[in-house]
Amino acid sequence: MKLIGEKGVTKVLMITAFSAISILLLIALFIINEGLPFIFKYGAGNFLLSSDWQPHLNKFGIYPMIVASIWVTLGAMIVGAPLGVAGALFLSEYVPRTIMRIVKPTIELLAAIPSVVYGFIGVMVLAPLIRKNFGGPGLSLLAASIILGVMILPTVISISIDSILAVPQSYREGSLALGATTWQTIHMVTIKASKSGIIASIILGLGRAIGETMAVIMVAGNSVNIPHSPLDSVRTLTANIALEMSYATGMHRQALFATGVVLLIVIIILNSIASVAIRKRISKR
Amino acid sequence: GKGKTSLTLAGSTAFQPFAEKLAEKYMTTNPNVTITVQGGGSAVGIQSANSGAAQIGMADLVTLPEDAKALTATVVAKDGVAIVVNPANKIINLTTDQIRDIFNGKITNWKEVGGENAPITVVSREAGSGTRSSFEQIVTNITLKKDALIQDSNGTIRETVANDANSIGYLSHGLLNEKIKALKVDGQDCTVESIVSGNYKLVRPIFLLVKGNLEGEIKNFIDYILSEEGQNTIKKDGLLPAK
Amino acid sequence: MKTKFRINNFNYFFGKEKVLKQINFEIEANQILGIIGPAGSGKTTFLRALNRMNDLEYDGTIEGTILLDEKDIYNPDYDVVELRKKVGMVFAMPVPLPLSIYENVVYGPRLSGVSGKNRLDELVEKSLTDSYLWDEVKDRLHTSGMRLSGGQQQRLCLARVLAMEPEVILLDEPCSGLDPISTAKIEDALTVLKKNYTIILVTNNTKQAARVADNTAFFLMGELIEIDATGKLFTAPLKKETNDYITGRFG
Amino acid sequence: MKTKFRINNFNYFFGKEKVLKQINFEIEANQILGIIGPAGSGKTTFLRALNRMNDLEYDGTIEGTILLDEKDIYNPDYDVVELRKKVGMVFAMPVPLPLSIYENVVYGPRLSGVSGKNRLDELVEKSLTDSYLWDEVKDRLHTSGMRLSGGQQQRLCLARVLAMEPEVILLDEPCSGLDPISTAKIEDALTVLKKNYTIILVTNNTKQAARVADNTAFFLMGELIEIDATGKLFTAPLKKETNDYITGRFG
Amino acid sequence: MRIPPKYTQKGAIALLGGATLLTLAILIFIIVFILEKGLPVLSFNFLFKNPEDMGRAGGIFPTLIGTIILPLLAIIIATPLGIFTSVYLSEYTKETRATKIIRFGTDCLAGIPSIIFGLFGYIFFVITLEMGWSILSGGLTLAVMILPTIIRTSEEAIRAVPKSYREVSFSLGATGWQTVKKVILPNALPGIVTGIMLSIGRAIGETAAVIFTAGSSLRLPGSILDSTRTMAVHFYILAREGISAENAYGTAAALIIAVLFVNLSAYWLMHRFISKRS
Ligand SMILES: Nc1ncnc2c1ncn2[C@@H]1O[C@H](COP(=O)(O)OP(=O)(O)OP(=O)(O)O)[C@@H](O)[C@H]1O
Ligand SMILES: Nc1ncnc2c1ncn2[C@@H]1O[C@H](COP(=O)(O)OP(=O)(O)OP(=O)(O)O)[C@@H](O)[C@H]1O
Ligand SMILES: [Mg+2]
Ligand SMILES: [Mg+2]
């Protein structure tokens, strides 16, 4: 790097950052470009607020899917976020480092298991369990939330562990020396000092939960139905796209991309709510 | 020409494994040809045949959409659609009308068709799917009930039905196994003989799509598929011959 | 005179290295014990052993016993949280918690269940006054404690400990970042505080030890060389090393 | 006598708060300038202005100019990296980088392209010797710098700066964690070093300023109250505040 | 009523420990589930032979290669891009509205379903840039897909490096880049590695995006412009088209064992690096 000097490095970094961000922007534009015209043509109201999805009759109403996406994501967060953060806190504050160092990579293994495998486990184990114990078809909002909740665990746990470990030891010492228990230290100092990383972990987990398709398709049941209970079968926006994309042409295909645009908006809204909500919770004290 | 010719097939995930097997065999006798088989679904098959990303598109649709009109379509195989229930279910036969009413949501309990007192779980394929279109066209007048479960592949339909004693679904008859039970439809067995003889009505075609006319290596390969050897391969693994 | 700490054959190891060697002595209540010694002689390590802050070192091991009020603090049944409430500590390097000045001070009391705005406000004012910080920060109690100057941070850490009202206060070079005026005031404060507290003061400033300590201990390379009444230790030490150190003829 | 720094109408703000007010004076080369003043008076802030460490504060703003060798260091064209190589700094709180002792010392030289094992080994020995740490650590140069005692860390930080061979050395209470013997040695070293370096020493120990500084500046609440030859400032200060402070009658 | 700290401490241990145990139980269940179904088919032949008869017989060798090469390519492209971007955002720019928007934008893109990345890659790389279904198209698409995760995790890790380290480095005359290289990145390493490991995991487990861009051809790729099939895609096709459940789970089992091995050795290497440094 000597060759190009500090100014050169700055420029290289800037260009890299700029290109990375433009690629990501390009994706957003790609979706919007493919989907937005349809929304204008079909009418945003009809598209967003109707519950009638019958592509072969050119009826494209995605209201139930919007509702379902929000519920499933919420459900996944309720299952995954507390479990993940709790696990991260326990592994980094109560468990010897050597054990943590084996458990963490093992948990990250969960991230590499293909989502189809999760889907099969959902169909073969979880859905029958739900059906037997609570009734309904088994393939349901509940099943999807649980499977997604499990799928985001490695993201939440790993990133949280790192940010908790980055909290200076002197904060812990300061707190313990004042007679705090480990838990008091965690809850009054550690969580606060690692706030930013814990939030990032939850937001990235949220991203994974919203964006997951294969597993959701397999366990959510995919009925185009406004859910009235967690045991109802639901179809999420992502599932809708992935489910029908392989046979969709013409108008139908455009409608699926338009679903993508709506998904993007839902993601933006959920992300904003999540970051505000988590930030509030963590920095309340 | 000289050297290696390469062909790409893309599209229907249901036909992909068959295409792979056919390609494998074809290449052993024609070492100067390389055939690559890609999935992606029927829509990708049509698109990539149009764009030239693949020379041959694979589609398992019943009627080809607008985009495919310009392509030369050849039916290379047929697929029987079996109506399946869980082996625990005592029902062995349903009429077309009963099937229609079940999928439309008019009949919601197995006892209405002579089974046990248990709610029916309907499992269907996704909108647009070839299996579903043919199922709906042949049974006629189907407006799928809203809370029907949707799965997007033969394999997942099979798992779902195998795991839910009250469910009913349909899938490619080549994938029948002991975990699920195929029903008679209007008294007709879902067997190869019965399908080939035309007694069993739920059948759908599988297309290969080519831009322009069939010529050169493309034609040779399609001819091979339609040859006796090719058709036997298809038959052996659960699809039905084109004619 | 009541004995507060009783240290018996105490050894401390970092990994294989022995940094405290066969320490044996007693610390009396309501007195100021000064601990002096060159850098690296084990003063901090010893101090941290007294409230078991050393538990946090992953490769630290101990031998021997330390009794506080005749109870072995290293006994597995001993409640280490209670210990640290009784034995407050000011570290050599001031590290305010990433909280406001106010929250830093009430941190300890809150832990023990003290609540109520009035009660806490009072406590904050009293502790900050005792540590001579009140005037400088009274208008910005709710800004971050980390944005204070070095000397201010040091006094904040002292206030934080005073607010806990412990029985023993461990001070590791508490005046190292302070100007002479604040230093003098804190020394005065310590002399007042010893009525209610037992104070153990590690200092590199031998004069400071001479000024405020009742007894002074001299550490050298992990060993307790000598402990005696301050007057005696500084005028007529028994050991040659002590003499060398306090007269600056050392090393 | 050459002028090293020329500070003109210098103001410094944290956000809206003005913590340095209209500072105006000159610092001569090859001398030791002592800076004294109570806690929070802006000594550290001033020191950090001299090598633009304050650039890292997100809400800091400056007014006025500081000239080093007659060049304005706050000029946008001025190379801040060169500035910091010329103007080394020892912070009040010792922060060893999470590297071995050896790597901590050679960190600066390596950046400027010094290499070769022999050359670096020499440099390490020399710098550690000059900061009186060599004997204590020569057997464990390759263990972490973070596992030293407080006083040892302080001297490691000094060694790290000496290894850079800067022109100016800024010292923020460098002896605050040191025992009297090391302190005395470092003071001796400074007196030797000033032949080649310009030294600016912030200290809370007025006696230390009196002992080693050629000139002494007294800061109070962000203002430079008085600067003069050390002897004069300590015996016959012009301002009442200075007198109050050095006689301890202050506050 | 105030609960004494002793009990909150015990309660916390029970609760946090319980959550951890539950997580581990789920993890173990999933691993056992797959291994139980998959281990019986695992053998040397299974790993190193070509598939036959649609994958019902033979082995999985080409998919093994695909699983190694595709995520590798993606990570080689995305890691420098992601790290440089996060370094630029956190060290070379002030925290402004623009950086906040960028951070928010990357967060949102982390939630785009992979099938959209797949379609994007298909239209952009496969068709428009005429790369065809190839390892290159797939690698680029996966790189774009994991980029948000790498950027965000690296940024968090970089932000967690104590400010005093930066100050020390700058005060010793380091340039911004030298500080980044010598102090910031090494200290942010654990967090960066986490991001990379999670991303590798995602790339290895991905199906939709891979099928659309790298294809799903079963032949052994001869170059980066050939198409390939990963183990995840192989599992997908075998299991979803109902071709061979045993071989599907065999593939999954092989995948799990391989990933576990990679994860553990990556961390082992990292800790060696860290402990060697200080
Ligand atoms: N990062 C910061 N942000 C805002 N205010 C600050 C910051 N750092 C210091 N201050 C304030 O600026 C003033 C001067 O602080 P400075 O650190 O320069 O004092 P000092 O003379 O070095 O004191 P000490 O002897 O205690 O180290 C103080 O009032 C302090 O509270
Ligand atoms: N975390 C640690 N790991 C290993 N060795 C350590 C650690 N902390 C201190 N030491 C070593 O233990 C010995 C005693 O250190 P200690 O901090 O108790 O000295 P001290 O008397 O407080 O010195 P100072 O006056 O410099 O603060 C020293 O040799 C030191 O290098
Ligand atoms: Mg110490
Ligand atoms: Mg200061």
Coordinates of C-alpha atoms in Angstrom, one line a residue, chain D residues 25-194:
Chain D
F25 CA 2.3 32.2 24.1
E26 CA 5.5 30.7 22.7
I27 CA 7.3 27.5 23.5
E28 CA 11.0 27.4 23.1
A29 CA 13.0 24.6 21.6
N30 CA 15.2 22.3 23.7
Q31 CA 13.6 23.2 26.9
I32 CA 11.2 21.7 29.3
L33 CA 7.9 23.5 29.6
G34 CA 5.9 22.6 32.7
I35 CA 2.1 23.1 32.6
I36 CA 0.3 23.1 35.9
G37 CA -3.2 23.8 37.0
P38 CA -6.2 22.3 38.8
A39 CA -8.2 19.5 37.4
G40 CA -10.4 20.4 34.5
S41 CA -8.4 23.5 33.7
G42 CA -7.7 22.4 30.1
K43 CA -4.1 21.1 30.4
T44 CA -4.8 17.9 28.6
T45 CA -7.0 19.6 26.0
F46 CA -4.2 22.0 25.3
L47 CA -1.6 19.3 25.0
R48 CA -3.8 17.4 22.5
A49 CA -4.2 20.5 20.5
L50 CA -0.4 20.6 19.9
N51 CA -0.3 17.3 17.9
R52 CA -3.9 17.6 16.7
M53 CA -5.1 14.5 18.6
N54 CA -8.1 16.6 19.2
D55 CA -9.0 16.1 15.6
L56 CA -10.5 12.8 16.8
E57 CA -13.1 14.5 18.9
Y58 CA -16.3 14.6 16.9
D59 CA -17.6 17.8 18.5
G60 CA -14.3 19.7 19.0
T61 CA -13.7 23.0 17.1
I62 CA -10.8 25.4 17.2
E63 CA -10.2 29.0 16.6
G64 CA -6.8 30.7 16.2
T65 CA -3.5 29.2 15.1
I66 CA -0.7 27.1 16.4
L67 CA 2.6 27.3 14.5
L68 CA 5.2 24.6 14.8
D69 CA 8.5 25.8 13.4
E70 CA 6.6 28.7 12.0
K71 CA 4.2 26.6 10.0
D72 CA 0.5 26.5 10.9
I73 CA -0.3 23.0 11.9
Y74 CA -4.0 23.5 11.4
N75 CA -3.5 24.5 7.8
P76 CA -5.4 22.0 5.7
D77 CA -2.2 21.3 3.7
Y78 CA -0.2 20.5 6.9
D79 CA 0.5 16.8 7.0
V80 CA -0.9 15.6 10.3
V81 CA 0.9 12.3 10.2
E82 CA 4.3 14.1 9.9
L83 CA 3.1 16.4 12.7
R84 CA 2.5 13.4 15.0
K85 CA 5.8 11.8 14.2
K86 CA 7.5 15.1 15.1
V87 CA 5.4 15.6 18.2
G88 CA 5.1 12.4 20.3
M89 CA 2.7 12.1 23.2
V90 CA 2.5 10.1 26.4
F91 CA -1.1 9.9 27.6
A92 CA -2.2 10.3 31.2
M93 CA -3.7 6.8 31.2
P94 CA -1.3 4.2 29.9
V95 CA -2.9 2.3 27.0
P96 CA -0.6 -0.4 25.7
L97 CA -1.7 -1.7 22.4
P98 CA -2.8 -5.3 22.5
L99 CA 0.5 -6.4 21.3
S100 CA 3.7 -7.8 22.9
I101 CA 6.0 -5.4 24.8
Y102 CA 8.4 -5.6 21.9
E103 CA 5.8 -4.8 19.3
N104 CA 4.5 -1.9 21.3
V105 CA 7.9 -0.3 21.3
V106 CA 8.6 -0.8 17.6
Y107 CA 5.1 0.2 16.5
G108 CA 6.1 3.8 15.7
P109 CA 9.5 3.1 14.0
R110 CA 8.0 0.3 11.9
L111 CA 5.4 2.8 10.6
S112 CA 8.2 5.1 9.5
G113 CA 9.8 2.1 7.7
V114 CA 12.5 1.1 10.2
S115 CA 13.1 -2.6 9.8
G116 CA 15.7 -5.2 10.3
K117 CA 15.8 -7.3 13.4
N118 CA 19.1 -6.0 14.7
R119 CA 18.1 -2.4 14.2
L120 CA 14.8 -2.9 16.0
D121 CA 16.3 -4.9 18.8
E122 CA 18.7 -2.1 19.5
L123 CA 15.9 0.4 19.4
V124 CA 13.8 -1.6 21.9
E125 CA 16.7 -2.0 24.3
K126 CA 17.6 1.7 24.1
S127 CA 14.1 3.0 24.5
L128 CA 13.2 0.7 27.4
T129 CA 16.5 1.5 29.1
D130 CA 15.8 5.2 28.7
S131 CA 12.4 4.8 30.3
Y132 CA 13.8 2.6 33.1
L133 CA 11.8 -0.5 32.2
W134 CA 14.4 -2.6 30.5
D135 CA 15.5 -4.6 33.6
E136 CA 12.0 -5.5 34.6
V137 CA 10.9 -6.7 31.2
K138 CA 14.0 -7.8 29.3
D139 CA 13.1 -11.5 29.9
R140 CA 9.5 -11.2 28.7
L141 CA 9.7 -8.9 25.7
H142 CA 7.3 -11.1 23.8
T143 CA 4.5 -11.2 26.3
S144 CA 1.6 -8.9 26.1
G145 CA 2.1 -5.3 27.1
M146 CA -1.3 -5.4 28.7
R147 CA -0.2 -7.7 31.4
L148 CA 2.2 -5.3 33.0
S149 CA 1.5 -3.4 36.3
G150 CA 0.2 0.2 36.0
G151 CA 3.6 1.8 36.5
Q152 CA 5.2 -0.6 34.1
Q153 CA 2.6 0.2 31.4
Q154 CA 3.2 3.9 31.9
R155 CA 6.9 3.5 31.2
L156 CA 6.2 1.3 28.3
C157 CA 4.2 4.1 26.8
L158 CA 7.1 6.5 27.3
A159 CA 9.5 4.0 25.7
R160 CA 7.1 3.8 22.7
V161 CA 7.4 7.5 22.2
L162 CA 11.1 7.6 22.7
A163 CA 11.5 4.9 20.1
M164 CA 10.0 7.3 17.5
E165 CA 12.7 9.9 18.1
P166 CA 10.4 12.8 17.8
E167 CA 11.3 16.5 18.0
V168 CA 8.8 17.3 20.7
I169 CA 7.5 15.1 23.5
L170 CA 4.2 15.9 25.1
L171 CA 3.8 14.3 28.5
D172 CA 0.5 14.2 30.3
E173 CA 1.2 13.4 33.9
P174 CA 3.7 10.8 33.0
C175 CA 4.8 10.0 36.5
S176 CA 1.3 9.8 38.1
G177 CA 1.5 6.0 38.4
L178 CA 5.1 5.8 39.3
D179 CA 7.0 5.2 42.5
P180 CA 9.4 8.0 43.6
I181 CA 12.5 6.2 42.4
S182 CA 11.2 5.7 38.9
T183 CA 9.9 9.2 39.0
A184 CA 13.3 10.6 39.9
K185 CA 14.9 8.6 37.2
I186 CA 12.5 9.8 34.6
E187 CA 13.0 13.3 35.7
D188 CA 16.7 12.8 35.2
A189 CA 16.1 11.4 31.8
L190 CA 14.0 14.3 30.8
T191 CA 16.7 16.7 31.8
V192 CA 19.0 14.8 29.5
L193 CA 16.5 14.4 26.7
K194 CA 15.9 18.1 26.5

